[in-house]
PDB file of C-alpha atoms in Angstrom:
ATOM      1  CA  MET O 167      40.562-162.170 -26.423  1.00  0.00           C
ATOM      2  CA  ASP O 168      39.787-159.176 -24.416  1.00  0.00           C
ATOM      3  CA  VAL O 169      35.987-158.363 -22.611  1.00  0.00           C
ATOM      4  CA  VAL O 170      35.700-155.428 -24.958  1.00  0.00           C
ATOM      5  CA  LEU O 171      36.302-157.611 -28.252  1.00  0.00           C
ATOM      6  CA  LEU O 172      34.541-159.894 -27.930  1.00  0.00           C
ATOM      7  CA  SER O 173      31.665-157.680 -27.117  1.00  0.00           C
ATOM      8  CA  LEU O 174      31.663-155.935 -30.638  1.00  0.00           C
ATOM      9  CA  LEU O 175      32.542-159.758 -32.256  1.00  0.00           C
ATOM     10  CA  PHE O 176      29.051-161.646 -30.972  1.00  0.00           C
ATOM     11  CA  ALA O 177      27.356-157.348 -31.416  1.00  0.00           C
ATOM     12  CA  GLY O 178      28.692-157.469 -34.866  1.00  0.00           C
ATOM     13  CA  MET O 179      27.791-160.636 -35.725  1.00  0.00           C
ATOM     14  CA  THR O 180      24.162-160.734 -34.244  1.00  0.00           C
ATOM     15  CA  ILE O 181      23.496-157.906 -36.010  1.00  0.00           C
ATOM     16  CA  ILE O 182      25.258-158.657 -39.371  1.00  0.00           C
ATOM     17  CA  ALA O 183      22.925-161.607 -39.458  1.00  0.00           C
ATOM     18  CA  TYR O 184      19.036-160.117 -39.035  1.00  0.00           C
ATOM     19  CA  LEU O 185      20.519-157.655 -42.096  1.00  0.00           C
ATOM     20  CA  LEU O 186      21.007-160.258 -43.916  1.00  0.00           C
ATOM     21  CA  LEU O 187      18.280-162.513 -43.820  1.00  0.00           C
ATOM     22  CA  ASN O 188      16.300-159.459 -43.406  1.00  0.00           C
ATOM     23  CA  SER O 189      16.808-158.216 -47.047  1.00  0.00           C
ATOM     24  CA  LEU O 190      15.682-162.476 -47.453  1.00  0.00           C
ATOM     25  CA  TYR O 191      12.494-161.944 -45.886  1.00  0.00           C
ATOM     26  CA  PHE O 192      11.601-158.851 -47.717  1.00  0.00           C
ATOM     27  CA  LYS O 193      13.167-160.474 -50.960  1.00  0.00           C
ATOM     28  CA  TYR O 194      10.598-163.777 -50.867  1.00  0.00           C
ATOM     29  CA  ARG O 195       8.314-162.352 -48.182  1.00  0.00           C
ATOM     30  CA  TRP O 196       7.631-165.636 -46.263  1.00  0.00           C
ATOM     31  CA  THR O 197       6.673-165.310 -43.016  1.00  0.00           C
ATOM     32  CA  LEU O 198       8.801-168.417 -41.407  1.00  0.00           C
ATOM     33  CA  LEU O 199      11.960-165.910 -42.929  1.00  0.00           C
ATOM     34  CA  THR O 200      10.637-163.363 -40.541  1.00  0.00           C
ATOM     35  CA  PRO O 201      13.995-161.937 -39.510  1.00  0.00           C
ATOM     36  CA  VAL O 202      13.515-162.100 -35.600  1.00  0.00           C
ATOM     37  CA  LEU O 203      12.491-166.152 -35.954  1.00  0.00           C
ATOM     38  CA  THR O 204      15.916-166.761 -38.278  1.00  0.00           C
ATOM     39  CA  THR O 205      18.496-164.688 -36.229  1.00  0.00           C
ATOM     40  CA  THR O 206      17.404-166.642 -33.727  1.00  0.00           C
ATOM     41  CA  THR O 207      18.187-169.855 -35.014  1.00  0.00           C
ATOM     42  CA  THR O 208      20.751-168.848 -37.201  1.00  0.00           C
ATOM     43  CA  ILE O 209      22.858-167.302 -33.253  1.00  0.00           C
ATOM     44  CA  ILE O 210      21.578-170.770 -31.515  1.00  0.00           C
ATOM     45  CA  ILE O 211      23.059-172.579 -34.633  1.00  0.00           C
ATOM     46  CA  LEU O 212      25.775-171.202 -34.324  1.00  0.00           C
ATOM     47  CA  LEU O 213      27.291-171.095 -30.383  1.00  0.00           C
ATOM     48  CA  LEU O 214      25.913-174.680 -30.495  1.00  0.00           C
ATOM     49  CA  LEU O 215      28.657-175.113 -33.552  1.00  0.00           C
ATOM     50  CA  PHE O 216      31.288-173.073 -31.908  1.00  0.00           C
ATOM     51  CA  ASP O 217      30.683-174.217 -28.659  1.00  0.00           C
ATOM     52  CA  VAL O 218      30.308-171.013 -27.126  1.00  0.00           C
ATOM     53  CA  PRO O 219      27.928-170.719 -23.514  1.00  0.00           C
ATOM     54  CA  TYR O 220      24.931-168.089 -22.971  1.00  0.00           C
ATOM     55  CA  GLU O 221      26.871-165.472 -20.908  1.00  0.00           C
ATOM     56  CA  GLN O 222      30.393-165.198 -22.940  1.00  0.00           C
ATOM     57  CA  TYR O 223      27.659-165.088 -25.501  1.00  0.00           C
ATOM     58  CA  MET O 224      25.120-162.067 -23.593  1.00  0.00           C
ATOM     59  CA  LEU O 225      28.335-159.803 -23.422  1.00  0.00           C
ATOM     60  CA  GLY O 226      27.217-157.958 -26.815  1.00  0.00           C
ATOM     61  CA  GLY O 227      24.206-159.668 -26.512  1.00  0.00           C
ATOM     62  CA  GLN O 228      23.324-157.956 -23.463  1.00  0.00           C
ATOM     63  CA  TRP O 229      24.404-154.396 -26.677  1.00  0.00           C
ATOM     64  CA  ILE O 230      21.728-154.844 -28.326  1.00  0.00           C
ATOM     65  CA  GLY O 231      18.964-156.753 -26.334  1.00  0.00           C
ATOM     66  CA  SER O 232      20.008-152.296 -24.364  1.00  0.00           C
ATOM     67  CA  PHE O 233      17.883-151.042 -26.692  1.00  0.00           C
ATOM     68  CA  LEU O 234      14.458-152.866 -26.130  1.00  0.00           C
ATOM     69  CA  GLY O 235      13.522-149.906 -24.281  1.00  0.00           C
ATOM     70  CA  PRO O 236      14.089-146.995 -26.521  1.00  0.00           C
ATOM     71  CA  ALA O 237      12.296-149.732 -29.256  1.00  0.00           C
ATOM     72  CA  VAL O 238       8.535-149.101 -27.204  1.00  0.00           C
ATOM     73  CA  VAL O 239       9.458-146.390 -26.745  1.00  0.00           C
ATOM     74  CA  ALA O 240       9.935-145.431 -30.055  1.00  0.00           C
ATOM     75  CA  LEU O 241       5.739-147.188 -30.555  1.00  0.00           C
ATOM     76  CA  ALA O 242       4.650-143.805 -29.261  1.00  0.00           C
ATOM     77  CA  VAL O 243       5.518-141.391 -32.209  1.00  0.00           C
ATOM     78  CA  PRO O 244       2.805-144.010 -34.721  1.00  0.00           C
ATOM     79  CA  LEU O 245       0.814-144.313 -31.776  1.00  0.00           C
ATOM     80  CA  TYR O 246       0.386-140.163 -30.979  1.00  0.00           C
ATOM     81  CA  LYS O 247      -0.143-139.824 -34.877  1.00  0.00           C
ATOM     82  CA  GLN O 248      -2.788-141.828 -34.773  1.00  0.00           C
ATOM     83  CA  ARG O 249      -4.609-141.000 -31.823  1.00  0.00           C
ATOM     84  CA  ASP O 250      -7.494-140.044 -33.727  1.00  0.00           C
ATOM     85  CA  LEU O 251      -8.368-142.796 -34.943  1.00  0.00           C
ATOM     86  CA  LEU O 252      -7.805-144.984 -31.049  1.00  0.00           C
ATOM     87  CA  ILE O 253     -10.464-142.129 -29.548  1.00  0.00           C
ATOM     88  CA  GLN O 254     -12.892-142.254 -32.512  1.00  0.00           C
ATOM     89  CA  ASN O 255     -12.924-147.069 -31.930  1.00  0.00           C
ATOM     90  CA  LEU O 256     -11.347-146.184 -28.171  1.00  0.00           C
ATOM     91  CA  TRP O 257     -15.505-149.279 -26.705  1.00  0.00           C
ATOM     92  CA  PRO O 258     -14.180-152.111 -29.958  1.00  0.00           C
ATOM     93  CA  VAL O 259     -10.013-151.317 -28.721  1.00  0.00           C
ATOM     94  CA  ALA O 260     -11.349-152.153 -25.201  1.00  0.00           C
ATOM     95  CA  LEU O 261     -13.330-154.890 -25.635  1.00  0.00           C
ATOM     96  CA  GLY O 262     -10.672-156.112 -27.660  1.00  0.00           C
ATOM     97  CA  VAL O 263      -7.561-155.802 -26.250  1.00  0.00           C
ATOM     98  CA  THR O 264      -9.253-157.173 -22.659  1.00  0.00           C
ATOM     99  CA  SER O 265     -11.050-160.310 -25.306  1.00  0.00           C
ATOM    100  CA  GLY O 266      -7.699-160.477 -26.712  1.00  0.00           C
ATOM    101  CA  ALA O 267      -5.596-160.994 -22.835  1.00  0.00           C
ATOM    102  CA  PHE O 268      -8.072-163.323 -21.279  1.00  0.00           C
ATOM    103  CA  VAL O 269      -8.438-165.912 -24.312  1.00  0.00           C
ATOM    104  CA  GLY O 270      -4.195-165.761 -24.745  1.00  0.00           C
ATOM    105  CA  MET O 271      -3.726-166.835 -20.520  1.00  0.00           C
ATOM    106  CA  VAL O 272      -6.746-168.107 -19.959  1.00  0.00           C
ATOM    107  CA  SER O 273      -5.694-171.375 -23.259  1.00  0.00           C
ATOM    108  CA  GLY O 274      -2.741-172.143 -22.289  1.00  0.00           C
ATOM    109  CA  LEU O 275      -3.599-172.628 -18.548  1.00  0.00           C
ATOM    110  CA  LEU O 276      -5.433-175.014 -19.917  1.00  0.00           C
ATOM    111  CA  LEU O 277      -4.016-176.783 -22.620  1.00  0.00           C
ATOM    112  CA  ALA O 278      -0.863-177.144 -20.376  1.00  0.00           C
ATOM    113  CA  LYS O 279      -3.326-178.692 -17.722  1.00  0.00           C
ATOM    114  CA  MET O 280      -4.795-180.681 -20.295  1.00  0.00           C
ATOM    115  CA  PHE O 281      -1.209-182.066 -21.017  1.00  0.00           C
ATOM    116  CA  ARG O 282      -0.316-182.389 -17.187  1.00  0.00           C
ATOM    117  CA  PHE O 283       1.871-179.452 -16.275  1.00  0.00           C
ATOM    118  CA  SER O 284       2.839-179.285 -12.908  1.00  0.00           C
ATOM    119  CA  GLU O 285       1.786-176.354 -11.491  1.00  0.00           C
ATOM    120  CA  GLU O 286       5.099-174.678 -12.005  1.00  0.00           C
ATOM    121  CA  LEU O 287       5.619-174.826 -15.851  1.00  0.00           C
ATOM    122  CA  ILE O 288       2.035-173.602 -16.114  1.00  0.00           C
ATOM    123  CA  LEU O 289       2.071-170.638 -13.999  1.00  0.00           C
ATOM    124  CA  THR O 290       5.342-169.981 -16.313  1.00  0.00           C
ATOM    125  CA  VAL O 291       3.300-170.219 -19.311  1.00  0.00           C
ATOM    126  CA  LEU O 292       0.223-168.446 -18.292  1.00  0.00           C
ATOM    127  CA  PRO O 293       1.598-164.859 -19.417  1.00  0.00           C
ATOM    128  CA  LYS O 294       2.532-166.337 -22.856  1.00  0.00           C
ATOM    129  CA  SER O 295       1.303-163.598 -24.490  1.00  0.00           C
ATOM    130  CA  LEU O 296       1.989-160.885 -22.649  1.00  0.00           C
ATOM    131  CA  THR O 297       5.498-158.335 -23.657  1.00  0.00           C
ATOM    132  CA  SER O 298       8.732-160.160 -22.134  1.00  0.00           C
ATOM    133  CA  PRO O 299       9.283-157.646 -19.231  1.00  0.00           C
ATOM    134  CA  VAL O 300       6.002-157.968 -18.483  1.00  0.00           C
ATOM    135  CA  ALA O 301       5.093-161.731 -18.035  1.00  0.00           C
ATOM    136  CA  MET O 302       8.620-161.798 -16.420  1.00  0.00           C
ATOM    137  CA  GLN O 303       7.831-160.898 -13.896  1.00  0.00           C
ATOM    138  CA  LEU O 304       4.399-161.674 -13.565  1.00  0.00           C
ATOM    139  CA  VAL O 305       5.995-166.003 -13.287  1.00  0.00           C
ATOM    140  CA  ASP O 306       8.659-164.574 -11.070  1.00  0.00           C
ATOM    141  CA  GLY O 307       5.395-163.586  -8.317  1.00  0.00           C
ATOM    142  CA  PHE O 308       3.533-167.111  -9.344  1.00  0.00           C
ATOM    143  CA  GLY O 309       6.086-168.975  -7.942  1.00  0.00           C
ATOM    144  CA  GLY O 310       7.101-169.895 -11.816  1.00  0.00           C
ATOM    145  CA  ILE O 311      10.346-169.751 -13.692  1.00  0.00           C
ATOM    146  CA  PRO O 312      11.088-165.643 -15.337  1.00  0.00           C
ATOM    147  CA  SER O 313      13.694-167.391 -17.895  1.00  0.00           C
ATOM    148  CA  LEU O 314      11.562-170.100 -19.531  1.00  0.00           C
ATOM    149  CA  ALA O 315       8.218-167.758 -19.619  1.00  0.00           C
ATOM    150  CA  ALA O 316      10.441-164.775 -21.564  1.00  0.00           C
ATOM    151  CA  VAL O 317      10.910-168.871 -23.455  1.00  0.00           C
ATOM    152  CA  PHE O 318       7.202-169.631 -23.801  1.00  0.00           C
ATOM    153  CA  VAL O 319       6.443-165.508 -24.798  1.00  0.00           C
ATOM    154  CA  MET O 320       8.959-166.172 -28.012  1.00  0.00           C
ATOM    155  CA  VAL O 321       7.545-169.172 -28.876  1.00  0.00           C
ATOM    156  CA  ALA O 322       3.317-167.278 -28.723  1.00  0.00           C
ATOM    157  CA  GLY O 323       5.118-164.280 -29.831  1.00  0.00           C
ATOM    158  CA  PHE O 324       6.113-166.853 -33.929  1.00  0.00           C
ATOM    159  CA  SER O 325       3.378-168.484 -33.374  1.00  0.00           C
ATOM    160  CA  GLY O 326       1.396-165.611 -34.151  1.00  0.00           C
ATOM    161  CA  VAL O 327       3.066-164.434 -36.529  1.00  0.00           C
ATOM    162  CA  ILE O 328       3.894-167.095 -38.735  1.00  0.00           C
ATOM    163  CA  PHE O 329      -0.250-167.838 -38.522  1.00  0.00           C
ATOM    164  CA  GLY O 330      -1.681-164.772 -38.261  1.00  0.00           C
ATOM    165  CA  SER O 331      -1.245-163.579 -41.594  1.00  0.00           C
ATOM    166  CA  TRP O 332      -3.495-166.778 -42.497  1.00  0.00           C
ATOM    167  CA  LEU O 333      -6.060-166.635 -40.036  1.00  0.00           C
ATOM    168  CA  MET O 334      -6.813-163.724 -40.700  1.00  0.00           C
ATOM    169  CA  LYS O 335      -7.012-163.995 -43.781  1.00  0.00           C
ATOM    170  CA  LEU O 336      -9.383-166.484 -43.776  1.00  0.00           C
ATOM    171  CA  LEU O 337     -11.903-165.204 -40.608  1.00  0.00           C
ATOM    172  CA  HIS O 338     -11.948-162.026 -43.443  1.00  0.00           C
ATOM    173  CA  ILE O 339      -9.873-159.534 -41.081  1.00  0.00           C
ATOM    174  CA  ASP O 340      -9.021-157.166 -43.392  1.00  0.00           C
ATOM    175  CA  SER O 341     -10.099-153.627 -41.334  1.00  0.00           C
ATOM    176  CA  PRO O 342      -6.603-151.512 -39.159  1.00  0.00           C
ATOM    177  CA  ILE O 343      -7.904-151.785 -36.167  1.00  0.00           C
ATOM    178  CA  GLY O 344      -8.752-155.455 -36.787  1.00  0.00           C
ATOM    179  CA  ARG O 345      -5.491-156.023 -37.771  1.00  0.00           C
ATOM    180  CA  GLY O 346      -3.351-154.656 -35.255  1.00  0.00           C
ATOM    181  CA  ILE O 347      -5.255-156.152 -32.332  1.00  0.00           C
ATOM    182  CA  GLY O 348      -5.330-159.022 -33.119  1.00  0.00           C
ATOM    183  CA  LEU O 349      -1.727-159.204 -33.622  1.00  0.00           C
ATOM    184  CA  GLY O 350      -1.061-157.496 -31.234  1.00  0.00           C
ATOM    185  CA  SER O 351      -2.142-159.030 -28.315  1.00  0.00           C
ATOM    186  CA  SER O 352      -1.666-161.970 -29.521  1.00  0.00           C
ATOM    187  CA  ALA O 353       1.572-161.966 -30.348  1.00  0.00           C
ATOM    188  CA  HIS O 354       3.437-158.099 -28.970  1.00  0.00           C
ATOM    189  CA  GLY O 355       6.086-157.142 -30.282  1.00  0.00           C
ATOM    190  CA  LEU O 356       7.268-160.375 -33.390  1.00  0.00           C
ATOM    191  CA  GLY O 357       3.551-158.663 -33.490  1.00  0.00           C
ATOM    192  CA  THR O 358       3.458-155.225 -33.992  1.00  0.00           C
ATOM    193  CA  ALA O 359       6.552-155.820 -36.259  1.00  0.00           C
ATOM    194  CA  MET O 360       4.740-157.019 -38.694  1.00  0.00           C
ATOM    195  CA  ALA O 361       1.234-155.157 -38.356  1.00  0.00           C
ATOM    196  CA  PHE O 362       3.243-152.805 -39.701  1.00  0.00           C
ATOM    197  CA  GLU O 363       4.958-154.488 -42.584  1.00  0.00           C
ATOM    198  CA  TYR O 364       0.562-153.770 -43.062  1.00  0.00           C
ATOM    199  CA  GLY O 365       0.201-149.956 -42.936  1.00  0.00           C
ATOM    200  CA  PRO O 366       1.398-147.292 -39.494  1.00  0.00           C
ATOM    201  CA  LYS O 367      -2.480-147.245 -38.389  1.00  0.00           C
ATOM    202  CA  ASP O 368      -2.112-151.403 -38.060  1.00  0.00           C
ATOM    203  CA  GLY O 369       0.820-150.512 -36.318  1.00  0.00           C
ATOM    204  CA  SER O 370      -0.386-148.431 -33.608  1.00  0.00           C
ATOM    205  CA  MET O 371      -3.334-150.679 -32.998  1.00  0.00           C
ATOM    206  CA  SER O 372      -0.373-153.382 -32.320  1.00  0.00           C
ATOM    207  CA  SER O 373       1.619-150.961 -30.383  1.00  0.00           C
ATOM    208  CA  VAL O 374      -1.631-149.661 -28.064  1.00  0.00           C
ATOM    209  CA  ALA O 375      -2.551-153.648 -27.561  1.00  0.00           C
ATOM    210  CA  MET O 376       0.783-154.842 -26.591  1.00  0.00           C
ATOM    211  CA  THR O 377       0.114-152.709 -24.438  1.00  0.00           C
ATOM    212  CA  LEU O 378      -2.900-152.493 -23.070  1.00  0.00           C
ATOM    213  CA  CYS O 379      -2.992-156.422 -23.259  1.00  0.00           C
ATOM    214  CA  ALA O 380       1.160-155.683 -20.167  1.00  0.00           C
ATOM    215  CA  VAL O 381      -1.827-153.278 -18.208  1.00  0.00           C
ATOM    216  CA  VAL O 382      -4.946-156.070 -17.808  1.00  0.00           C
ATOM    217  CA  GLY O 383      -3.222-158.691 -18.109  1.00  0.00           C
ATOM    218  CA  SER O 384      -0.496-157.440 -14.493  1.00  0.00           C
ATOM    219  CA  PHE O 385      -4.723-158.139 -12.920  1.00  0.00           C
ATOM    220  CA  LEU O 386      -5.700-160.264 -14.588  1.00  0.00           C
ATOM    221  CA  GLY O 387      -2.930-162.872 -14.080  1.00  0.00           C
ATOM    222  CA  PRO O 388      -2.882-162.545 -10.797  1.00  0.00           C
ATOM    223  CA  ALA O 389      -7.016-163.437 -10.454  1.00  0.00           C
ATOM    224  CA  LEU O 390      -6.360-166.384 -13.046  1.00  0.00           C
ATOM    225  CA  VAL O 391      -3.654-168.202  -9.840  1.00  0.00           C
ATOM    226  CA  TRP O 392      -6.368-167.284  -6.942  1.00  0.00           C
ATOM    227  CA  LEU O 393      -9.570-168.623  -9.270  1.00  0.00           C
ATOM    228  CA  PHE O 394      -7.488-172.158 -10.219  1.00  0.00           C
ATOM    229  CA  PHE O 395      -5.140-172.983  -7.651  1.00  0.00           C
TER     230      PHE O 395
END
């Protein structure tokens, strides 16, 4: 089949699956039906059933991936609209993001050591709570496995989305700043998407947390590697 047709087929399949599963999520509002999670699972099952190689799927999948950059940049719009809120709460945001980045990285490192992971895997799981491009770049510098780091980042994101709402209710975190920082620093892009469901303030704080966590993690990661290895 022609390369262009294959690309259109896989890109279209992904978009249709997402739209259908997104409507299902908005109908039932169950966190396990989060469209990114269900769409990813559906695509994996379809590729396995029809024995489609990942490289072939990515002929169209990369078209969708190319929108990641503009989507991240677009987060600046709600952030700009909520700039006064950010300035008024600069210190709580800074401390929350720093502690979130620290806990996210150290918890992964200690758990990996506890389960006796190899050094390569420990280095790979270390930046799991950072956004994928930053995590993969860090892991590449550490000597880990960048492609596997992206998987750990997705697992962290899905976990944050699935358990985040429950934990915030349990801990009585009901302020836009608290919810936003919690979701953004623990579940990066997926957490930010969920934060926008609470409101624009939550989403703006989450996008701030996701971005600042990437910056803090870029300095914190090498320091932890130097201390523990």
